[in-house]
C-alpha cells in the first residue's frame, strides 16, 4: 500500500534535435531509415490481450514517396477481432483501474524515456517511411510531441487528482476520479504518430482500458507504438489495437453497452457520423459515452497593412506547406492587404519555387509525398478545378505526378472571389488560397474571414499595429481555438499551446492538457460526517 503522497518529475519539453549535416543524430536516423526500408518485409499483427494476432487477409504497406516498394503487410481483421478486443479490455479493466496512480504514471514516464532514448530513431524512421515526413517533421511529431504528451499528462493527472472540495467543521469532503465504467474507443488519423499514441495513452493513464483503431496508412508506425507500450509495461488487454475497416469496427463498438468514451481525431464528416451512431444507440449504454473529437480545419493567416512582407511570406510558406499541408492546423487561406501584396507575392513565389521535393531520405527535401492515392487524386482534383475557374489563378505550383510517389507541388492560388471553393473547404494538402483585399477594408475582411468556413481550428494575425492586433483578436474570438499573433498557425507545443478548435473543428478538449484528461474520469464525491445527529428535529421546529 502507498503510504506517501508522491510528487512526479517536473515535465519539461523534450529538446528538438536539429539533424544538421554532420551530426551523429542525423547519421544514425538515416541509417535506421535505410535499415527499415530494406529489412525483410514485416508482418504487422493486431494486438489483442497482449497477444499478436495474424490473419490471412494481409494488406501491403508502402512509403507514399515510393509506392512500388512494399515494406511489408499488416493483418486485417473482422468483427470477431473487435469483439475479442472489447472482451480483453473489459477483462483487464478491474486490475488496471485499481492499480495505484503512481504505477500508471511510472509506465508512461518510462515510455517517455524509452522514446527519448532507444526508441527515438525507430519511431522517427517508421514515421518517415509510413507517412512521408522529413527528419524534422518526424522529430517534432513522433519523438518530441509524444514524449511531451506522456510527461505533461502525468503532471496534469496529479494536478487533477489534487483538486479537492472544501470541508466545513465536522465533515470531510473528498473527490475521487474514477476511470469510466467501460472501455474507450480510440480512432486515430494518419497524420500524427503522436496523436495516434496519445489518444490511447491519455485515457489509459487515467485508469481506462482502450480499443484502438489506427488509420490504415499509419500501420507501420502504429506497430512501433505498440512495441513502445509493451516495453514500457502497459499490461496485456489495457490497450488493444485492431486493424479493421472503420464501419466494421463501429458496428460492433457502438452497439456494445460498455462503450464509455470515444477519443477521435480525424475528419469532421467521420466524426459527425460516429456521433450519430452513438446517439442512435444511446438507450443501450450503461453510461453516457464521453465524446471527444478533434477534427478538420480551414486555418487562416490574416494580414494587416502594417505587417512585414517577408514575415508574412515565410509564415505562409512554412504554415501551408510543411508536411505537405497535411496538418489539421496548416494554413490554407490567407487574406493579404493590397499594399503588401506585390512584395508578399514576390517573396512567397521565390521561397516556394526553391522548395525541393522528394524522399525524406534526402534531408534537403523540404516537401515529401502526400499520404496515399486517394488523397493525391482528391488534391489533384482541386487543382484541376482551380485551373478551370476564371476567378482564380495559380501563381506557383499546380503540377502533380504519382508515377513514383504521390507528389504534388506546393501550390499557391490567388482568387478574386472571397467565397471561392478553396477558401471554404478543407483540402488537406499543399494548396494555399490567397484573397487580396483593399488595404483599408481590414475590419470588413475580418467579418468575411469569420463567416467563410465552418471550421474554427487555428489562425493568425500578422500586424505591427497593436490596435489592429486587438481588433482582430476580438473579431476572430470564435474563429480559432488556437490563435497566433505574428506567427504561422501551426506547431503547437504540448504544455505551451494546448491544442484544439471549436465549431466544425471539434469538441475543443485540448489534447495534452488537464482539460482532456478530465473527460476520461468520472468524479465521485464522498462526504463523511464525523459525529452524525441523533434526533431528526431541526431548531426551527421548536
Ligand atoms: P479520416 O477521418 O479519414 O480518418 C480518421 C480515422 O477514422 C481513421 O482511423 C479511419 O479509418 C477512421 N474511420 C473512417 N471512417 C470510419 C467509420 N465509419 N467508422 C469508424 N472509423 C472510421 O481522417 P484522416 O484522413 O486519417 O486524417 C485527416 C483529418 O484529420 C483531417 O480532416 C484533419 O484536419 C483531421 N485532424 C485533426 C486534428 C485536430 O487536432 N483537430 C489533428 C489531426 C488530424
Coordinates of C-alpha atoms and ligand atoms in Angstrom, one line a residue:
X1 CA 0.0 0.0 0.0
X2 CA 1.2 3.5 -0.8
X3 CA 1.9 5.5 2.4
X4 CA 3.1 8.8 0.9
X5 CA 1.7 11.5 -1.4
X6 CA 4.1 11.4 -4.3
X7 CA 5.2 14.2 -6.5
X8 CA 6.1 13.5 -10.1
X9 CA 9.1 14.8 -12.0
X10 CA 8.5 18.2 -13.4
X11 CA 7.6 18.0 -17.1
X12 CA 10.0 19.8 -19.4
X13 CA 9.5 19.9 -23.2
X14 CA 11.8 17.4 -25.0
X15 CA 14.5 19.4 -26.8
X16 CA 14.1 19.1 -30.6
X17 CA 17.3 17.7 -32.3
X18 CA 18.5 19.7 -35.3
X19 CA 19.7 16.9 -37.6
X20 CA 22.1 19.4 -39.2
X21 CA 24.7 17.9 -41.7
X22 CA 27.5 16.1 -40.0
X23 CA 25.6 15.5 -36.7
X24 CA 25.6 12.0 -35.2
X25 CA 21.8 12.2 -34.7
X26 CA 21.3 12.7 -38.5
X27 CA 23.7 9.8 -39.4
X28 CA 22.0 7.4 -37.0
X29 CA 18.5 8.3 -38.0
X30 CA 19.2 8.0 -41.7
X31 CA 20.9 4.6 -41.1
X32 CA 17.8 3.4 -39.2
X33 CA 15.6 4.7 -42.1
X34 CA 17.7 2.7 -44.6
X35 CA 17.7 -0.4 -42.4
X36 CA 13.9 -0.3 -42.0
X37 CA 13.4 0.4 -45.7
X38 CA 15.5 -2.6 -46.7
X39 CA 14.7 -5.1 -43.9
X40 CA 12.8 -8.2 -44.7
X41 CA 9.2 -7.4 -45.3
X42 CA 7.4 -7.1 -41.9
X43 CA 4.1 -8.5 -40.9
X44 CA 2.3 -6.1 -38.5
X45 CA -0.1 -8.0 -36.3
X46 CA -3.2 -6.8 -34.4
X47 CA -2.5 -6.7 -30.6
X48 CA -5.3 -8.2 -28.5
X49 CA -4.9 -9.0 -24.9
X50 CA -1.1 -8.7 -25.3
X51 CA -1.1 -11.3 -28.0
X52 CA -0.1 -10.8 -31.6
X53 CA -2.9 -11.8 -33.9
X54 CA -2.3 -12.6 -37.5
X55 CA -4.9 -13.3 -40.2
X56 CA -4.9 -14.5 -43.8
X57 CA -6.1 -11.1 -45.0
X58 CA -2.9 -9.2 -45.4
X59 CA -2.7 -5.6 -46.8
X60 CA 0.5 -4.1 -48.2
X61 CA 2.3 -1.1 -46.7
X62 CA 4.4 1.2 -48.9
X63 CA 6.1 4.5 -48.4
X64 CA 4.0 7.3 -50.0
X65 CA 7.1 8.6 -51.8
X66 CA 7.9 5.2 -53.3
X67 CA 4.7 3.4 -53.6
X68 CA 6.1 0.4 -55.6
X69 CA 8.3 -0.5 -52.7
X70 CA 6.5 -2.9 -50.3
X71 CA 7.7 -2.5 -46.7
X72 CA 5.5 -5.4 -45.5
X73 CA 1.9 -6.2 -44.7
X74 CA -0.5 -5.7 -41.9
X75 CA -3.1 -8.1 -40.9
X76 CA -6.6 -7.1 -41.5
X77 CA -9.3 -8.3 -39.1
X78 CA -13.0 -8.5 -38.9
X79 CA -15.9 -8.0 -36.4
X80 CA -14.7 -11.1 -34.4
X81 CA -11.4 -9.3 -33.6
X82 CA -13.2 -6.2 -32.4
X83 CA -15.4 -8.4 -30.1
X84 CA -12.2 -10.0 -28.7
X85 CA -10.5 -6.7 -28.2
X86 CA -13.5 -5.4 -26.2
X87 CA -13.6 -8.6 -24.2
X88 CA -9.8 -8.3 -23.5
X89 CA -10.2 -4.7 -22.5
X90 CA -13.2 -5.4 -20.2
X91 CA -11.3 -8.3 -18.5
X92 CA -8.2 -6.1 -17.9
X93 CA -10.3 -3.2 -16.6
X94 CA -10.6 -4.1 -12.9
X95 CA -7.0 -4.7 -12.2
X96 CA -5.9 -1.7 -14.2
X97 CA -8.4 0.7 -12.7
X98 CA -7.4 -0.4 -9.2
X99 CA -3.7 0.0 -9.8
X100 CA -2.4 3.0 -7.8
X101 CA -1.9 6.0 -10.0
X102 CA 1.8 6.2 -9.4
X103 CA 2.2 2.8 -11.0
X104 CA 0.3 4.0 -14.1
X105 CA 2.4 7.3 -14.1
X106 CA 5.6 5.3 -13.9
X107 CA 4.7 3.3 -17.0
X108 CA 4.1 6.4 -19.1
X109 CA 7.2 8.2 -17.7
X110 CA 9.1 5.1 -18.7
X111 CA 7.5 5.2 -22.2
X112 CA 8.7 8.8 -22.4
X113 CA 12.3 7.9 -21.5
X114 CA 12.3 4.9 -23.8
X115 CA 11.1 7.1 -26.7
X116 CA 13.7 9.8 -25.9
X117 CA 16.4 7.1 -26.0
X118 CA 16.3 3.7 -27.6
X119 CA 13.0 4.1 -29.4
X120 CA 13.7 7.5 -30.9
X121 CA 15.2 6.6 -34.2
X122 CA 12.8 3.7 -34.8
X123 CA 9.7 5.8 -34.1
X124 CA 11.0 8.7 -36.3
X125 CA 12.2 6.4 -39.1
X126 CA 8.9 4.5 -39.2
X127 CA 7.0 7.8 -39.4
X128 CA 9.3 9.0 -42.2
X129 CA 8.5 5.7 -44.1
X130 CA 4.8 5.4 -43.3
X131 CA 3.7 9.0 -43.5
X132 CA 6.5 10.6 -45.7
X133 CA 7.7 13.1 -43.1
X134 CA 11.1 14.7 -43.4
X135 CA 13.5 14.3 -40.4
X136 CA 12.4 17.5 -38.8
X137 CA 8.7 16.8 -39.2
X138 CA 9.2 13.3 -37.8
X139 CA 11.2 14.5 -34.9
X140 CA 8.7 17.2 -33.8
X141 CA 5.8 14.7 -34.1
X142 CA 6.8 11.1 -33.4
X143 CA 9.6 11.8 -30.8
X144 CA 9.2 15.2 -29.2
X145 CA 5.4 15.7 -29.1
X146 CA 4.8 12.2 -28.0
X147 CA 7.4 12.4 -25.2
X148 CA 5.8 15.7 -24.1
X149 CA 2.3 14.1 -24.2
X150 CA 3.5 11.3 -21.8
X151 CA 5.4 13.6 -19.4
X152 CA 2.9 16.5 -19.3
X153 CA -0.1 14.3 -19.0
X154 CA 1.4 12.6 -15.9
X155 CA 1.9 16.0 -14.4
X156 CA -1.7 17.1 -15.3
X157 CA -3.1 13.8 -13.9
X158 CA -1.6 14.6 -10.5
X159 CA -2.9 18.2 -10.7
X160 CA -6.3 16.9 -11.4
X161 CA -6.2 14.4 -8.5
X162 CA -5.2 17.2 -6.2
X163 CA -8.4 19.2 -7.0
X164 CA -10.4 18.7 -3.8
X165 CA -13.5 20.4 -2.4
X166 CA -13.9 22.4 0.8
X167 CA -14.8 20.8 4.1
X168 CA -16.7 22.6 6.9
X169 CA -16.1 21.6 10.6
X170 CA -17.5 18.2 11.4
X171 CA -17.1 16.7 8.0
X172 CA -14.6 15.7 5.4
X173 CA -15.4 16.1 1.7
X174 CA -13.4 14.3 -0.9
X175 CA -13.4 13.8 -4.6
X176 CA -12.0 10.7 -6.3
X177 CA -11.5 10.5 -10.0
X178 CA -12.8 7.1 -11.1
X179 CA -11.9 5.7 -14.6
X180 CA -15.0 5.5 -16.8
X181 CA -17.1 2.4 -16.3
X182 CA -16.4 0.6 -19.6
X183 CA -13.9 0.9 -22.4
X184 CA -12.7 3.8 -24.5
X185 CA -12.7 3.5 -28.3
X186 CA -9.7 5.4 -29.8
X187 CA -9.9 6.2 -33.5
X188 CA -6.9 8.0 -34.9
X189 CA -5.8 9.8 -38.1
X190 CA -2.8 9.1 -40.3
X191 CA -1.0 12.4 -40.0
X192 CA 0.5 12.4 -36.5
X193 CA 2.1 9.4 -34.8
X194 CA 2.0 11.3 -31.5
X195 CA -1.8 11.8 -31.8
X196 CA -2.3 8.1 -32.5
X197 CA -0.4 7.1 -29.4
X198 CA -1.8 9.9 -27.2
X199 CA -5.4 9.1 -28.0
X200 CA -4.8 5.7 -26.4
X201 CA -2.4 6.8 -23.7
X202 CA -4.4 9.7 -22.2
X203 CA -7.5 7.6 -21.3
X204 CA -5.3 4.6 -20.2
X205 CA -3.2 6.8 -17.9
X206 CA -6.4 7.8 -16.1
X207 CA -7.1 4.1 -15.5
X208 CA -9.2 3.3 -18.6
X209 CA -9.0 0.4 -21.0
X210 CA -8.8 1.0 -24.7
X211 CA -9.7 -0.5 -28.1
X212 CA -7.6 1.4 -30.7
X213 CA -8.3 1.5 -34.4
X214 CA -5.4 3.3 -36.2
X215 CA -5.7 4.7 -39.8
X216 CA -4.6 2.1 -42.3
X217 CA -2.0 4.4 -43.7
X218 CA -0.3 4.7 -40.3
X219 CA 0.0 0.9 -39.5
X220 CA 3.8 0.8 -40.0
X221 CA 4.4 3.4 -37.2
X222 CA 1.4 2.1 -35.2
X223 CA 3.3 -1.1 -34.6
X224 CA 6.2 0.8 -33.1
X225 CA 3.8 2.5 -30.8
X226 CA 2.5 -0.9 -29.6
X227 CA 6.1 -2.1 -29.1
X228 CA 6.8 1.0 -27.0
X229 CA 3.7 0.5 -24.9
X230 CA 4.7 -3.1 -24.3
X231 CA 8.3 -2.2 -23.4
X232 CA 7.1 0.4 -21.0
X233 CA 5.0 -2.2 -19.2
X234 CA 1.4 -1.4 -20.3
X235 CA -0.3 -4.7 -19.1
X236 CA -2.0 -7.0 -21.6
X237 CA -5.5 -6.0 -22.5
X238 CA -5.2 -2.4 -21.4
X239 CA -4.6 -1.0 -25.0
X240 CA -5.7 -3.3 -27.8
X241 CA -5.0 -2.5 -31.4
X242 CA -7.3 -3.7 -34.2
X243 CA -6.9 -3.1 -37.9
X244 CA -10.3 -3.4 -39.3
X245 CA -12.3 -1.2 -41.6
X246 CA -14.0 1.7 -39.8
X247 CA -17.6 0.8 -40.3
X248 CA -17.0 -2.8 -39.3
X249 CA -15.4 -1.7 -36.1
X250 CA -18.0 0.9 -35.5
X251 CA -20.8 -1.6 -36.0
X252 CA -19.5 -3.7 -33.1
X253 CA -18.3 -1.0 -30.8
X254 CA -21.3 1.4 -31.0
X255 CA -23.7 -1.4 -30.2
X256 CA -21.7 -2.5 -27.1
X257 CA -23.3 -1.4 -23.8
X258 CA -19.8 -1.0 -22.2
X259 CA -18.8 1.8 -24.6
X260 CA -17.7 4.6 -22.2
X261 CA -15.9 7.0 -24.5
X262 CA -14.9 7.9 -28.0
X263 CA -11.5 9.5 -28.4
X264 CA -11.4 10.6 -32.0
X265 CA -9.2 12.7 -34.2
X266 CA -9.8 12.8 -38.0
X267 CA -12.1 14.5 -40.4
X268 CA -15.3 16.3 -39.5
X269 CA -17.6 14.1 -41.6
X270 CA -16.4 10.9 -40.0
X271 CA -16.7 12.4 -36.5
X272 CA -20.3 13.5 -37.2
X273 CA -21.2 10.1 -38.4
X274 CA -19.7 8.4 -35.3
X275 CA -21.5 10.8 -33.0
X276 CA -24.8 9.9 -34.8
X277 CA -24.1 6.2 -34.3
X278 CA -23.6 6.8 -30.6
X279 CA -26.8 8.8 -30.5
X280 CA -28.7 6.1 -32.3
X281 CA -27.6 3.6 -29.6
X282 CA -28.0 5.8 -26.6
X283 CA -30.5 3.7 -24.8
X284 CA -28.2 0.7 -24.9
X285 CA -25.3 2.1 -22.9
X286 CA -24.7 1.7 -19.2
X287 CA -23.4 5.3 -19.0
X288 CA -23.5 8.3 -21.5
X289 CA -20.3 7.8 -23.5
X290 CA -17.8 10.7 -23.4
X291 CA -17.3 12.0 -26.9
X292 CA -14.1 13.8 -27.7
X293 CA -13.3 14.7 -31.3
X294 CA -10.7 16.9 -32.8
X295 CA -11.5 17.3 -36.5
X296 CA -10.9 19.4 -39.7
X297 CA -9.7 22.9 -40.2
X298 CA -9.6 25.7 -42.7
X299 CA -6.8 27.6 -41.0
X300 CA -6.1 31.2 -41.8
X301 CA -3.4 33.9 -41.9
X302 CA -4.9 37.4 -41.6
X303 CA -2.6 40.1 -42.6
X304 CA -2.8 43.8 -41.6
X305 CA -1.4 46.6 -43.8
X306 CA 1.2 47.3 -41.1
X307 CA 2.8 43.8 -41.4
X308 CA 6.2 42.9 -42.7
X309 CA 6.0 41.3 -46.1
X310 CA 8.9 38.8 -45.6
X311 CA 7.5 37.7 -42.3
X312 CA 4.1 37.1 -44.0
X313 CA 5.5 35.2 -46.9
X314 CA 7.6 33.0 -44.6
X315 CA 4.6 32.3 -42.3
X316 CA 2.6 31.2 -45.4
X317 CA 5.5 29.1 -46.9
X318 CA 6.0 27.2 -43.7
X319 CA 2.5 27.2 -42.3
X320 CA 0.9 26.0 -45.6
X321 CA 3.5 23.5 -46.9
X322 CA 5.3 21.8 -44.1
X323 CA 4.3 18.1 -44.2
X324 CA 2.6 18.9 -47.5
X325 CA -0.2 20.8 -45.8
X326 CA -1.4 17.6 -44.1
X327 CA -1.7 19.2 -40.7
X328 CA -5.1 20.0 -39.3
X329 CA -3.5 23.3 -38.3
X330 CA -1.9 24.0 -41.7
X331 CA -2.6 27.5 -43.1
X332 CA -4.8 27.1 -46.2
X333 CA -6.2 30.5 -46.7
X334 CA -4.6 34.0 -46.3
X335 CA -6.1 37.5 -46.5
X336 CA -3.4 39.9 -47.7
X337 CA -3.9 43.7 -48.0
X338 CA -3.3 45.3 -51.4
X339 CA -0.4 47.5 -50.2
X340 CA 1.7 44.5 -49.2
X341 CA 0.7 42.0 -51.9
X342 CA 3.4 42.8 -54.6
X343 CA 6.1 42.2 -52.0
X344 CA 4.5 39.2 -50.3
X345 CA 3.8 37.6 -53.8
X346 CA 7.4 38.1 -54.9
X347 CA 9.0 36.6 -51.8
X348 CA 6.4 33.8 -51.5
X349 CA 6.9 32.7 -55.1
X350 CA 10.7 32.8 -54.6
X351 CA 10.5 30.8 -51.4
X352 CA 8.1 28.2 -52.7
X353 CA 9.9 27.8 -56.0
X354 CA 13.1 27.0 -54.1
X355 CA 11.5 24.1 -52.1
X356 CA 13.0 20.7 -53.0
X357 CA 10.5 17.8 -53.1
X358 CA 11.3 14.1 -52.9
X359 CA 12.0 11.2 -50.5
X360 CA 12.7 12.0 -46.8
X361 CA 15.9 10.0 -47.1
X362 CA 17.4 13.1 -48.8
X363 CA 17.3 15.6 -46.0
X364 CA 17.5 18.5 -48.3
X365 CA 13.9 17.9 -49.4
X366 CA 11.5 20.3 -47.6
X367 CA 8.5 18.6 -49.2
X368 CA 7.7 14.9 -49.4
X369 CA 4.7 13.0 -50.7
X370 CA 1.1 13.1 -49.7
X371 CA -0.2 10.1 -47.9
X372 CA -1.9 7.9 -50.5
X373 CA -3.5 7.7 -53.9
X374 CA -6.9 8.7 -52.6
X375 CA -5.5 11.9 -51.1
X376 CA -3.4 12.5 -54.2
X377 CA -6.4 12.2 -56.5
X378 CA -8.6 14.4 -54.3
X379 CA -5.9 17.2 -54.1
X380 CA -5.2 16.9 -57.8
X381 CA -8.9 17.2 -58.4
X382 CA -9.0 20.5 -56.6
X383 CA -6.0 21.8 -58.6
X384 CA -7.8 20.8 -61.9
X385 CA -10.9 22.5 -60.7
X386 CA -9.0 25.7 -59.9
X387 CA -7.5 25.7 -63.4
X388 CA -11.0 25.8 -65.0
X389 CA -12.1 28.8 -63.0
X390 CA -11.8 32.3 -64.3
X391 CA -11.8 34.0 -60.8
X392 CA -8.7 32.2 -59.6
X393 CA -5.1 31.9 -60.8
X394 CA -2.3 29.6 -59.8
X395 CA 0.8 31.7 -59.2
X396 CA 3.2 28.8 -58.3
X397 CA 2.9 25.0 -58.3
X398 CA -0.2 23.4 -59.8
X399 CA 1.6 20.2 -61.0
X400 CA 1.4 16.7 -59.7
X401 CA 2.9 13.3 -60.5
X402 CA 2.2 9.9 -59.0
X403 CA 4.4 7.7 -61.1
X404 CA 6.9 7.1 -58.3
X405 CA 5.4 8.6 -55.2
X406 CA 2.3 10.8 -54.5
X407 CA 4.0 14.1 -55.2
X408 CA 2.0 17.4 -55.5
X409 CA 4.0 20.5 -56.0
X410 CA 3.2 23.2 -53.4
X411 CA 0.5 25.3 -55.0
X412 CA -0.5 29.0 -54.3
X413 CA -3.8 30.2 -55.7
X414 CA -5.0 33.8 -55.8
X415 CA -8.7 34.4 -56.1
X416 CA -10.8 37.5 -56.5
X417 CA -13.8 35.6 -55.2
X418 CA -14.0 35.8 -51.4
X419 CA -16.1 32.7 -51.2
X420 CA -14.0 30.7 -53.7
X421 CA -14.4 27.0 -53.1
X422 CA -10.8 26.5 -51.9
X423 CA -11.2 29.4 -49.4
X424 CA -14.0 27.4 -47.7
X425 CA -13.3 23.6 -48.0
X426 CA -10.6 21.6 -46.2
X427 CA -8.3 20.2 -48.9
X428 CA -5.7 18.7 -46.6
X429 CA -2.8 19.0 -49.0
X430 CA -0.3 21.6 -50.2
X431 CA -2.7 24.2 -51.6
X432 CA -2.9 27.7 -50.2
X433 CA -5.5 30.1 -51.4
X434 CA -5.0 33.9 -51.1
X435 CA -7.6 36.6 -51.2
X436 CA -6.1 40.1 -51.7
X437 CA -8.3 42.8 -50.0
X438 CA -8.3 46.6 -50.3
X439 CA -5.9 47.7 -47.6
X440 CA -8.4 49.9 -45.9
X441 CA -11.0 47.2 -45.5
X442 CA -9.4 45.4 -42.6
X443 CA -12.5 45.2 -40.4
X444 CA -14.8 44.1 -43.1
X445 CA -12.3 41.5 -44.1
X446 CA -12.2 40.1 -40.6
X447 CA -16.0 39.7 -40.8
X448 CA -15.7 38.0 -44.1
X449 CA -13.0 35.6 -42.8
X450 CA -15.1 34.7 -39.8
X451 CA -18.0 33.7 -41.9
X452 CA -16.3 31.9 -44.7
X453 CA -15.8 28.4 -43.4
X454 CA -17.5 26.0 -41.0
X455 CA -14.2 25.4 -39.2
X456 CA -12.5 27.2 -36.2
X457 CA -9.2 25.4 -35.5
X458 CA -6.2 27.7 -35.9
X459 CA -5.4 31.1 -37.3
X460 CA -3.1 34.0 -37.0
X461 CA -3.0 37.8 -37.3
X462 CA 0.2 39.4 -38.7
X463 CA 0.5 43.1 -37.9
X464 CA 2.8 45.7 -36.4
X465 CA -0.1 47.8 -35.3
X466 CA -1.2 47.0 -31.7
X467 CA -4.7 48.4 -32.2
X468 CA -5.2 46.2 -35.3
X469 CA -4.0 43.2 -33.3
X470 CA -6.6 43.9 -30.6
X471 CA -9.4 44.4 -33.2
X472 CA -8.5 41.1 -34.9
X473 CA -8.2 39.2 -31.6
X474 CA -11.7 40.3 -30.7
X475 CA -13.3 40.0 -34.1
X476 CA -11.9 36.5 -34.5
X477 CA -12.7 35.3 -31.0
X478 CA -14.6 32.3 -32.2
X479 CA -12.8 31.7 -35.5
X480 CA -10.0 29.6 -34.0
X481 CA -9.3 27.5 -30.8
X482 CA -5.6 28.3 -31.3
X483 CA -4.9 31.9 -32.3
X484 CA -1.4 33.2 -33.1
X485 CA -0.1 36.8 -33.2
X486 CA 2.7 37.3 -35.7
X487 CA 3.3 33.6 -36.2
X488 CA 2.2 30.8 -38.5
X489 CA -0.8 28.9 -37.2
X490 CA 1.0 25.5 -36.9
X491 CA 3.5 24.0 -34.5
X492 CA 1.5 23.9 -31.2
X493 CA 3.7 22.5 -28.4
X494 CA 2.3 20.4 -25.5
X495 CA 2.4 22.3 -22.3
X496 CA 2.7 25.6 -24.1
X497 CA -0.2 26.0 -26.6
X498 CA -3.0 23.5 -25.6
X499 CA -4.5 22.4 -28.9
X500 CA -8.0 22.1 -30.2
X501 CA -10.7 24.0 -32.1
X502 CA -14.4 24.7 -32.0
X503 CA -17.3 25.0 -34.4
X504 CA -16.9 22.2 -37.1
X505 CA -13.3 21.6 -35.9
X506 CA -14.1 19.6 -32.8
X507 CA -15.1 19.5 -29.1
X508 CA -12.1 21.6 -28.2
X509 CA -11.0 19.4 -25.3
X510 CA -7.4 20.5 -25.8
X511 CA -5.1 17.4 -26.3
X512 CA -2.2 17.3 -23.9
X513 CA -3.9 19.4 -21.3
X514 CA -5.7 18.7 -18.0
X515 CA -9.0 19.6 -19.8
X516 CA -8.6 16.5 -21.9
X517 CA -7.8 14.2 -19.0
X518 CA -10.9 15.3 -17.2
X519 CA -13.0 13.7 -19.9
X520 CA -11.6 10.3 -19.1
X521 CA -12.7 10.3 -15.4
X522 CA -16.0 10.2 -13.6
X523 CA -15.7 12.0 -10.3
X524 CA -17.2 10.5 -7.2
X525 CA -17.9 12.9 -4.3
X526 CA -17.5 11.4 -0.8
X527 CA -18.9 13.2 2.2
X528 CA -18.0 11.8 5.6
X529 CA -19.8 13.2 8.7
X530 CA -17.8 12.6 11.9
X531 CA -20.5 12.8 14.5
X532 CA -23.9 12.2 12.9
X533 CA -27.0 13.7 14.5
X534 CA -29.2 11.5 16.7
X535 CA -32.5 13.5 16.6
X536 CA -34.4 14.4 13.4
X537 CA -35.7 17.8 14.8
X538 CA -34.2 21.0 13.4
X539 CA -34.1 24.0 15.8
X540 CA -36.7 25.8 13.7
X541 CA -39.3 23.1 14.6
X542 CA -39.1 24.1 18.3
Ligands
LIG1 P1 -10.3 10.3 -41.5 O1 -11.5 11.0 -40.9 O2 -10.4 9.8 -42.9 O3 -9.9 9.0 -40.6 C1 -9.7 9.1 -39.2 C2 -9.9 7.7 -38.6 O4 -11.3 7.4 -38.7 C3 -9.2 6.6 -39.3 O5 -8.7 5.7 -38.4 C4 -10.3 6.0 -40.2 O6 -10.0 4.7 -40.5 C5 -11.5 6.1 -39.2 N1 -12.8 6.0 -39.9 C6 -13.2 6.4 -41.1 N2 -14.5 6.1 -41.2 C7 -14.9 5.4 -40.1 C8 -16.1 4.8 -39.7 N3 -17.2 4.9 -40.5 N4 -16.2 4.2 -38.5 C9 -15.1 4.2 -37.7 N5 -13.9 4.7 -38.0 C10 -13.8 5.3 -39.2 O7 -9.1 11.3 -41.3 P2 -7.6 11.2 -41.8 O8 -7.5 11.3 -43.3 O9 -6.9 10.0 -41.2 O10 -6.9 12.5 -41.1 C11 -7.1 13.7 -41.7 C12 -8.2 14.5 -41.0 O11 -7.9 14.6 -39.6 C13 -8.3 16.0 -41.4 O12 -9.6 16.3 -41.6 C14 -7.6 16.7 -40.3 O13 -8.0 18.1 -40.2 C15 -8.0 15.9 -39.1 N6 -7.1 16.1 -38.0 C16 -7.5 16.9 -37.0 C17 -6.7 17.2 -35.9 C18 -7.1 18.1 -34.8 O14 -6.4 18.1 -33.7 N7 -8.1 18.8 -34.9 C19 -5.4 16.5 -35.8 C20 -5.0 15.7 -36.9 C21 -5.9 15.5 -38.0

